[in-house]
Amino acid sequence: MDHRREIALDIDRKKLDNIEDNDPLNGYIMQPNPTLDQLQVFLAVTESGSFSGAARALNRAQSVVSYAIANLEEQLGLALFDRTVTKRPQLTPAGKSVLEDARRLLGDLDVMRARVRALNEGLEGELSVAISSIMPSGIVVEALSAFRSHFPTVSLNVTVGTLGTVVDAVISGKAVIGFGGMMADSPDQIRFERIGHTAMVPVAAPDHPLAKLGRPLSPADVRDETQLIVYDASGLTRGRNFNVFSLKTWRVSDNATKHLFIRGSLGWGGLPVSLVQEDIASGRLVALHFPAFNQPEYPIYAIGNVATPPGPAARWLSVEVRAKFAEGAA
């Protein structure tokens, strides 16, 4: 610590030795480590530009503010303010660095307080959601963006799956709420509420034999071509096929892989319109005219479990997703 700093601290100590019994500093005990209160005082001084301004903002005596800063500087072993330049305290380079840390710590404290307040009011601390990969991406992003703004203290745990994976997550309790298609053989405690719909379209790469036919396709046309299919990792639909027309199939775990393979001309298959509309518009994929595949409307449901009723955040999200479908987001 430099000589000027030692003098400044010595002056502060002499002032404290002379405080009267009714001085607000009486009983003020120096803590071994910096406290949140000291950081709040430090932040108030920097924001107001003076010790007197901080005292007014905090409704404290100026001597208390000065003492808190002196203690903080001594505990840190750093001069946070240069008092020799002007009458108004100026942050030292070290002070500027500490200020960033103080703001972050106090910001974290505000977040914690908000979360505790929300928990006391019954709001979920964390929400687990299962989302089908057939969900329009625009709706998912817009709804979750609104959710983040509305519930900044709620942590979100999102599982993305296909076919029975979403329902299985709700059945097992891994997700409080799910968004996807209906499973006809689901347990009685599972509830489905229709909130919108999407569409599936059969597609192939431009150089694929089916894309080159240039006419409506029949089941005979696709029988010997490799069809890409997403399998159900949950096992809820084991033994059942949906819209399978080809004798040769490749099974993949998700629509993203299926999309990649179809674009690579490894086969043909059905994908959500929202996933391939840009590819079709740009010519990277061709929408196949295949009447037998006809699936213009694929219902989407909010899926819940009677055994684990949703809390305020989950209910809000369900309403928001329904609203986004109604608005026609894609």
Tab-separated table of C-alpha atoms in Angstrom:
chain	number	residue	atom	x	y	z
A	1	MET	CA	0.000	0.000	0.000
A	2	ASP	CA	1.533	3.369	-0.994
A	3	HIS	CA	2.329	6.228	1.387
A	4	ARG	CA	-0.663	8.406	0.375
A	5	ARG	CA	-3.037	5.481	1.025
A	6	GLU	CA	-1.529	4.907	4.487
A	7	ILE	CA	-2.057	8.601	5.297
A	8	ALA	CA	-5.682	8.474	4.092
A	9	LEU	CA	-6.446	5.404	6.192
A	10	ASP	CA	-4.710	6.947	9.207
A	11	ILE	CA	-6.895	10.063	8.868
A	12	ASP	CA	-10.006	7.867	8.673
A	13	ARG	CA	-8.945	6.014	11.833
A	14	LYS	CA	-8.352	9.261	13.733
A	15	LYS	CA	-11.795	10.494	12.716
A	16	LEU	CA	-13.309	7.259	14.000
A	17	ASP	CA	-11.435	7.530	17.309
A	18	ASN	CA	-13.247	10.830	17.923
A	19	ILE	CA	-16.824	9.692	17.138
A	20	GLU	CA	-19.415	10.497	19.804
A	21	ASP	CA	-21.695	7.949	21.434
A	22	ASN	CA	-24.636	8.917	19.213
A	23	ASP	CA	-22.618	8.712	15.970
A	24	PRO	CA	-24.164	6.259	13.479
A	25	LEU	CA	-20.832	4.418	13.273
A	26	ASN	CA	-21.058	3.298	16.904
A	27	GLY	CA	-21.364	-0.486	16.936
A	28	TYR	CA	-20.245	-0.820	13.309
A	29	ILE	CA	-18.038	-3.921	13.305
A	30	MET	CA	-15.469	-4.436	10.618
A	31	GLN	CA	-16.017	-7.759	8.859
A	32	PRO	CA	-13.057	-9.994	7.920
A	33	ASN	CA	-14.255	-10.219	4.303
A	34	PRO	CA	-16.102	-7.828	1.994
A	35	THR	CA	-19.862	-7.904	2.490
A	36	LEU	CA	-22.716	-7.401	0.059
A	37	ASP	CA	-23.571	-4.235	1.954
A	38	GLN	CA	-20.089	-2.840	1.309
A	39	LEU	CA	-20.425	-3.663	-2.381
A	40	GLN	CA	-23.798	-1.921	-2.489
A	41	VAL	CA	-22.225	1.151	-0.893
A	42	PHE	CA	-19.338	0.983	-3.380
A	43	LEU	CA	-21.791	0.802	-6.278
A	44	ALA	CA	-23.817	3.700	-4.873
A	45	VAL	CA	-20.695	5.896	-4.670
A	46	THR	CA	-19.730	5.152	-8.278
A	47	GLU	CA	-23.265	5.749	-9.553
A	48	SER	CA	-23.827	8.977	-7.631
A	49	GLY	CA	-20.280	10.275	-8.146
A	50	SER	CA	-19.723	11.230	-4.514
A	51	PHE	CA	-19.837	9.940	-0.970
A	52	SER	CA	-22.494	12.466	-0.029
A	53	GLY	CA	-24.619	11.432	-3.005
A	54	ALA	CA	-24.328	7.784	-2.003
A	55	ALA	CA	-25.303	8.668	1.557
A	56	ARG	CA	-28.463	10.398	0.318
A	57	ALA	CA	-29.313	7.525	-2.025
A	58	LEU	CA	-28.871	4.948	0.744
A	59	ASN	CA	-30.410	7.135	3.451
A	60	ARG	CA	-27.309	6.805	5.589
A	61	ALA	CA	-24.876	9.144	7.258
A	62	GLN	CA	-21.919	10.107	5.080
A	63	SER	CA	-19.548	8.885	7.786
A	64	VAL	CA	-21.061	5.381	7.469
A	65	VAL	CA	-20.512	5.434	3.707
A	66	SER	CA	-16.907	6.615	4.105
A	67	TYR	CA	-16.217	3.970	6.730
A	68	ALA	CA	-17.691	1.180	4.579
A	69	ILE	CA	-15.473	2.165	1.647
A	70	ALA	CA	-12.385	2.485	3.857
A	71	ASN	CA	-13.010	-0.997	5.265
A	72	LEU	CA	-13.582	-2.440	1.803
A	73	GLU	CA	-10.330	-0.963	0.520
A	74	GLU	CA	-8.397	-2.254	3.519
A	75	GLN	CA	-9.885	-5.750	3.188
A	76	LEU	CA	-9.055	-5.897	-0.510
A	77	GLY	CA	-5.651	-4.297	-0.092
A	78	LEU	CA	-6.502	-1.945	-2.961
A	79	ALA	CA	-7.258	1.722	-3.392
A	80	LEU	CA	-10.625	1.797	-5.162
A	81	PHE	CA	-10.786	5.588	-5.445
A	82	ASP	CA	-8.139	8.213	-6.181
A	83	ARG	CA	-8.982	11.035	-3.785
A	84	THR	CA	-6.025	13.229	-4.761
A	85	VAL	CA	-7.130	14.218	-8.275
A	86	THR	CA	-10.413	16.041	-7.674
A	87	LYS	CA	-12.901	16.600	-4.897
A	88	ARG	CA	-15.099	13.932	-6.477
A	89	PRO	CA	-13.809	10.374	-6.001
A	90	GLN	CA	-12.371	8.878	-9.174
A	91	LEU	CA	-12.109	5.131	-9.694
A	92	THR	CA	-8.596	3.737	-9.902
A	93	PRO	CA	-7.855	1.054	-12.528
A	94	ALA	CA	-8.242	-1.524	-9.758
A	95	GLY	CA	-11.512	0.095	-8.720
A	96	LYS	CA	-12.889	-0.204	-12.247
A	97	SER	CA	-12.077	-3.909	-12.251
A	98	VAL	CA	-13.670	-4.480	-8.856
A	99	LEU	CA	-16.733	-2.514	-9.994
A	100	GLU	CA	-17.422	-5.070	-12.738
A	101	ASP	CA	-17.273	-7.898	-10.198
A	102	ALA	CA	-19.476	-6.000	-7.747
A	103	ARG	CA	-22.136	-5.385	-10.366
A	104	ARG	CA	-22.140	-9.056	-11.345
A	105	LEU	CA	-22.419	-10.242	-7.736
A	106	LEU	CA	-25.209	-7.817	-6.908
A	107	GLY	CA	-26.970	-8.740	-10.142
A	108	ASP	CA	-26.796	-12.409	-9.140
A	109	LEU	CA	-28.236	-11.457	-5.768
A	110	ASP	CA	-31.174	-9.720	-7.442
A	111	VAL	CA	-31.817	-12.828	-9.543
A	112	MET	CA	-31.728	-15.024	-6.441
A	113	ARG	CA	-34.139	-12.755	-4.592
A	114	ALA	CA	-36.526	-12.770	-7.548
A	115	ARG	CA	-36.344	-16.564	-7.765
A	116	VAL	CA	-37.018	-17.005	-4.049
A	117	ARG	CA	-39.930	-14.574	-4.243
A	118	ALA	CA	-41.352	-16.516	-7.194
A	119	LEU	CA	-40.922	-19.849	-5.384
A	120	ASN	CA	-42.766	-18.467	-2.373
A	121	GLU	CA	-45.586	-17.526	-4.732
A	122	GLY	CA	-45.775	-21.093	-6.102
A	123	LEU	CA	-43.850	-20.606	-9.348
A	124	GLU	CA	-41.728	-23.486	-10.626
A	125	GLY	CA	-37.983	-23.117	-10.166
A	126	GLU	CA	-37.401	-25.410	-13.130
A	127	LEU	CA	-39.701	-26.595	-15.905
A	128	SER	CA	-39.087	-29.748	-17.947
A	129	VAL	CA	-40.709	-29.728	-21.388
A	130	ALA	CA	-40.773	-32.376	-24.135
A	131	ILE	CA	-41.177	-31.092	-27.696
A	132	SER	CA	-41.767	-33.165	-30.810
A	133	SER	CA	-39.432	-32.532	-33.722
A	134	ILE	CA	-42.488	-32.097	-35.958
A	135	MET	CA	-43.321	-28.866	-34.117
A	136	PRO	CA	-42.853	-25.789	-36.342
A	137	SER	CA	-39.534	-24.270	-35.295
A	138	GLY	CA	-40.839	-20.714	-35.544
A	139	ILE	CA	-43.596	-21.435	-33.045
A	140	VAL	CA	-41.177	-23.131	-30.650
A	141	VAL	CA	-38.657	-20.274	-30.735
A	142	GLU	CA	-41.259	-17.510	-30.429
A	143	ALA	CA	-43.075	-19.225	-27.564
A	144	LEU	CA	-39.869	-19.939	-25.632
A	145	SER	CA	-38.615	-16.400	-26.224
A	146	ALA	CA	-41.830	-15.049	-24.715
A	147	PHE	CA	-41.499	-17.556	-21.865
A	148	ARG	CA	-37.982	-16.340	-21.052
A	149	SER	CA	-39.191	-12.742	-20.876
A	150	HIS	CA	-42.214	-13.633	-18.751
A	151	PHE	CA	-40.458	-16.055	-16.388
A	152	PRO	CA	-36.793	-14.978	-16.170
A	153	THR	CA	-36.233	-16.939	-12.944
A	154	VAL	CA	-37.501	-20.294	-14.255
A	155	SER	CA	-34.868	-22.662	-15.639
A	156	LEU	CA	-36.005	-24.621	-18.686
A	157	ASN	CA	-35.088	-28.236	-19.414
A	158	VAL	CA	-36.107	-29.144	-22.978
A	159	THR	CA	-36.191	-32.636	-24.494
A	160	VAL	CA	-36.741	-32.936	-28.247
A	161	GLY	CA	-37.963	-36.240	-29.603
A	162	THR	CA	-40.102	-38.009	-32.169
A	163	LEU	CA	-43.246	-40.138	-32.148
A	164	GLY	CA	-43.731	-41.648	-28.672
A	165	THR	CA	-40.704	-39.997	-27.065
A	166	VAL	CA	-42.681	-36.916	-26.032
A	167	VAL	CA	-45.564	-38.893	-24.534
A	168	ASP	CA	-43.119	-41.231	-22.803
A	169	ALA	CA	-41.352	-38.266	-21.171
A	170	VAL	CA	-44.676	-37.053	-19.752
A	171	ILE	CA	-45.666	-40.563	-18.605
A	172	SER	CA	-42.346	-41.082	-16.794
A	173	GLY	CA	-42.366	-37.627	-15.210
A	174	LYS	CA	-39.243	-36.488	-17.053
A	175	ALA	CA	-41.387	-33.709	-18.523
A	176	VAL	CA	-44.264	-31.853	-16.891
A	177	ILE	CA	-45.733	-30.907	-20.245
A	178	GLY	CA	-45.211	-32.019	-23.816
A	179	PHE	CA	-46.094	-30.775	-27.276
A	180	GLY	CA	-46.550	-33.286	-30.074
A	181	GLY	CA	-48.801	-35.897	-31.617
A	182	MET	CA	-51.296	-38.163	-29.871
A	183	MET	CA	-50.565	-41.762	-28.946
A	184	ALA	CA	-53.804	-43.769	-29.071
A	185	ASP	CA	-52.709	-46.343	-26.472
A	186	SER	CA	-51.514	-43.875	-23.838
A	187	PRO	CA	-52.375	-44.497	-20.152
A	188	ASP	CA	-55.590	-43.003	-18.788
A	189	GLN	CA	-53.737	-40.398	-16.720
A	190	ILE	CA	-52.301	-38.767	-19.855
A	191	ARG	CA	-54.349	-35.867	-21.175
A	192	PHE	CA	-54.234	-34.512	-24.729
A	193	GLU	CA	-55.487	-31.029	-25.610
A	194	ARG	CA	-55.361	-30.071	-29.257
A	195	ILE	CA	-53.655	-26.719	-29.732
A	196	GLY	CA	-52.864	-26.588	-33.452
A	197	HIS	CA	-51.599	-28.548	-36.400
A	198	THR	CA	-48.727	-28.837	-38.820
A	199	ALA	CA	-48.247	-30.757	-42.070
A	200	MET	CA	-45.899	-33.411	-43.410
A	201	VAL	CA	-44.692	-33.420	-47.007
A	202	PRO	CA	-42.844	-36.153	-48.958
A	203	VAL	CA	-39.577	-34.819	-50.384
A	204	ALA	CA	-36.482	-35.933	-52.274
A	205	ALA	CA	-33.301	-34.360	-53.616
A	206	PRO	CA	-33.553	-32.923	-57.159
A	207	ASP	CA	-31.329	-35.689	-58.566
A	208	HIS	CA	-33.316	-38.487	-56.919
A	209	PRO	CA	-35.149	-40.818	-59.362
A	210	LEU	CA	-38.552	-39.991	-57.859
A	211	ALA	CA	-37.958	-36.244	-58.253
A	212	LYS	CA	-37.047	-36.740	-61.898
A	213	LEU	CA	-40.326	-38.466	-62.808
A	214	GLY	CA	-42.101	-35.134	-62.921
A	215	ARG	CA	-45.589	-36.578	-62.384
A	216	PRO	CA	-47.876	-37.794	-59.597
A	217	LEU	CA	-46.401	-40.855	-57.918
A	218	SER	CA	-48.106	-44.166	-57.284
A	219	PRO	CA	-47.235	-46.721	-54.581
A	220	ALA	CA	-45.601	-48.795	-57.319
A	221	ASP	CA	-43.233	-45.911	-58.148
A	222	VAL	CA	-41.832	-45.714	-54.612
A	223	ARG	CA	-41.884	-49.429	-53.749
A	224	ASP	CA	-38.274	-50.109	-54.718
A	225	GLU	CA	-36.817	-46.757	-53.618
A	226	THR	CA	-35.198	-46.392	-50.181
A	227	GLN	CA	-37.533	-44.620	-47.770
A	228	LEU	CA	-36.039	-42.850	-44.755
A	229	ILE	CA	-38.029	-43.363	-41.561
A	230	VAL	CA	-37.646	-42.034	-38.009
A	231	TYR	CA	-37.875	-44.813	-35.426
A	232	ASP	CA	-39.469	-44.430	-32.013
A	233	ALA	CA	-36.778	-44.516	-29.321
A	234	SER	CA	-39.446	-44.838	-26.613
A	235	GLY	CA	-40.808	-48.134	-27.864
A	236	LEU	CA	-44.414	-46.949	-27.477
A	237	THR	CA	-45.075	-47.534	-31.177
A	238	ARG	CA	-42.961	-50.679	-31.535
A	239	GLY	CA	-44.268	-52.890	-34.331
A	240	ARG	CA	-46.248	-50.111	-35.988
A	241	ASN	CA	-45.313	-48.189	-39.124
A	242	PHE	CA	-46.637	-44.823	-40.220
A	243	ASN	CA	-46.742	-43.852	-43.889
A	244	VAL	CA	-44.260	-46.534	-44.936
A	245	PHE	CA	-44.594	-47.361	-48.639
A	246	SER	CA	-41.184	-48.674	-49.722
A	247	LEU	CA	-39.935	-52.218	-49.333
A	248	LYS	CA	-36.457	-50.935	-48.434
A	249	THR	CA	-36.196	-48.579	-45.433
A	250	TRP	CA	-33.443	-46.828	-43.543
A	251	ARG	CA	-34.356	-45.970	-39.951
A	252	VAL	CA	-32.837	-42.931	-38.246
A	253	SER	CA	-33.230	-41.483	-34.755
A	254	ASP	CA	-34.411	-37.969	-35.577
A	255	ASN	CA	-35.759	-35.655	-38.259
A	256	ALA	CA	-32.524	-33.668	-38.454
A	257	THR	CA	-30.633	-36.768	-39.608
A	258	LYS	CA	-33.466	-37.731	-41.928
A	259	HIS	CA	-33.405	-34.235	-43.434
A	260	LEU	CA	-29.637	-34.440	-43.964
A	261	PHE	CA	-29.839	-37.846	-45.636
A	262	ILE	CA	-32.688	-36.832	-47.932
A	263	ARG	CA	-30.771	-33.743	-49.031
A	264	GLY	CA	-27.858	-36.058	-49.762
A	265	SER	CA	-30.098	-38.128	-52.064
A	266	LEU	CA	-29.809	-41.209	-49.853
A	267	GLY	CA	-33.543	-41.762	-50.045
A	268	TRP	CA	-36.927	-40.074	-49.878
A	269	GLY	CA	-39.314	-39.479	-46.987
A	270	GLY	CA	-41.815	-37.234	-45.272
A	271	LEU	CA	-40.694	-34.228	-43.243
A	272	PRO	CA	-42.477	-31.346	-41.484
A	273	VAL	CA	-43.284	-28.507	-43.877
A	274	SER	CA	-41.663	-26.005	-41.506
A	275	LEU	CA	-38.371	-27.912	-41.754
A	276	VAL	CA	-38.174	-28.113	-45.554
A	277	GLN	CA	-40.057	-25.096	-46.901
A	278	GLU	CA	-36.849	-23.106	-47.460
A	279	ASP	CA	-35.203	-26.099	-49.152
A	280	ILE	CA	-38.187	-26.491	-51.479
A	281	ALA	CA	-38.227	-22.776	-52.284
A	282	SER	CA	-34.490	-22.789	-53.077
A	283	GLY	CA	-34.584	-26.007	-55.099
A	284	ARG	CA	-32.440	-28.021	-52.684
A	285	LEU	CA	-35.398	-30.383	-52.240
A	286	VAL	CA	-38.398	-31.287	-54.374
A	287	ALA	CA	-41.872	-31.778	-52.920
A	288	LEU	CA	-43.155	-35.075	-54.316
A	289	HIS	CA	-46.711	-35.274	-55.601
A	290	PHE	CA	-47.635	-38.540	-53.902
A	291	PRO	CA	-51.408	-38.712	-53.217
A	292	ALA	CA	-51.145	-41.905	-51.144
A	293	PHE	CA	-48.920	-40.074	-48.637
A	294	ASN	CA	-51.503	-37.313	-48.271
A	295	GLN	CA	-51.153	-35.834	-44.774
A	296	PRO	CA	-52.188	-32.172	-45.090
A	297	GLU	CA	-52.966	-31.782	-41.391
A	298	TYR	CA	-51.038	-33.328	-38.519
A	299	PRO	CA	-52.685	-32.425	-35.158
A	300	ILE	CA	-50.495	-31.080	-32.359
A	301	TYR	CA	-51.475	-31.498	-28.711
A	302	ALA	CA	-50.436	-30.146	-25.342
A	303	ILE	CA	-49.747	-33.303	-23.347
A	304	GLY	CA	-50.051	-33.492	-19.572
A	305	ASN	CA	-50.137	-36.039	-16.778
A	306	VAL	CA	-52.894	-36.006	-14.161
A	307	ALA	CA	-50.356	-37.329	-11.647
A	308	THR	CA	-48.082	-34.287	-12.108
A	309	PRO	CA	-50.332	-31.258	-12.642
A	310	PRO	CA	-48.630	-28.281	-14.313
A	311	GLY	CA	-47.680	-25.201	-12.361
A	312	PRO	CA	-48.185	-21.550	-13.393
A	313	ALA	CA	-45.254	-21.453	-15.841
A	314	ALA	CA	-46.245	-24.717	-17.558
A	315	ARG	CA	-49.855	-23.587	-17.928
A	316	TRP	CA	-48.725	-20.253	-19.321
A	317	LEU	CA	-46.456	-21.942	-21.866
A	318	SER	CA	-49.291	-24.179	-23.079
A	319	VAL	CA	-51.512	-21.148	-23.636
A	320	GLU	CA	-48.677	-19.307	-25.396
A	321	VAL	CA	-47.954	-22.180	-27.801
A	322	ARG	CA	-51.661	-22.385	-28.653
A	323	ALA	CA	-51.674	-18.628	-29.301
A	324	LYS	CA	-48.653	-18.909	-31.613
A	325	PHE	CA	-50.425	-21.607	-33.620
A	326	ALA	CA	-53.473	-19.351	-33.868
A	327	GLU	CA	-51.283	-16.496	-35.109
A	328	GLY	CA	-49.902	-18.761	-37.809
A	329	ALA	CA	-46.233	-18.499	-36.760
A	330	ALA	CA	-44.011	-20.878	-38.701
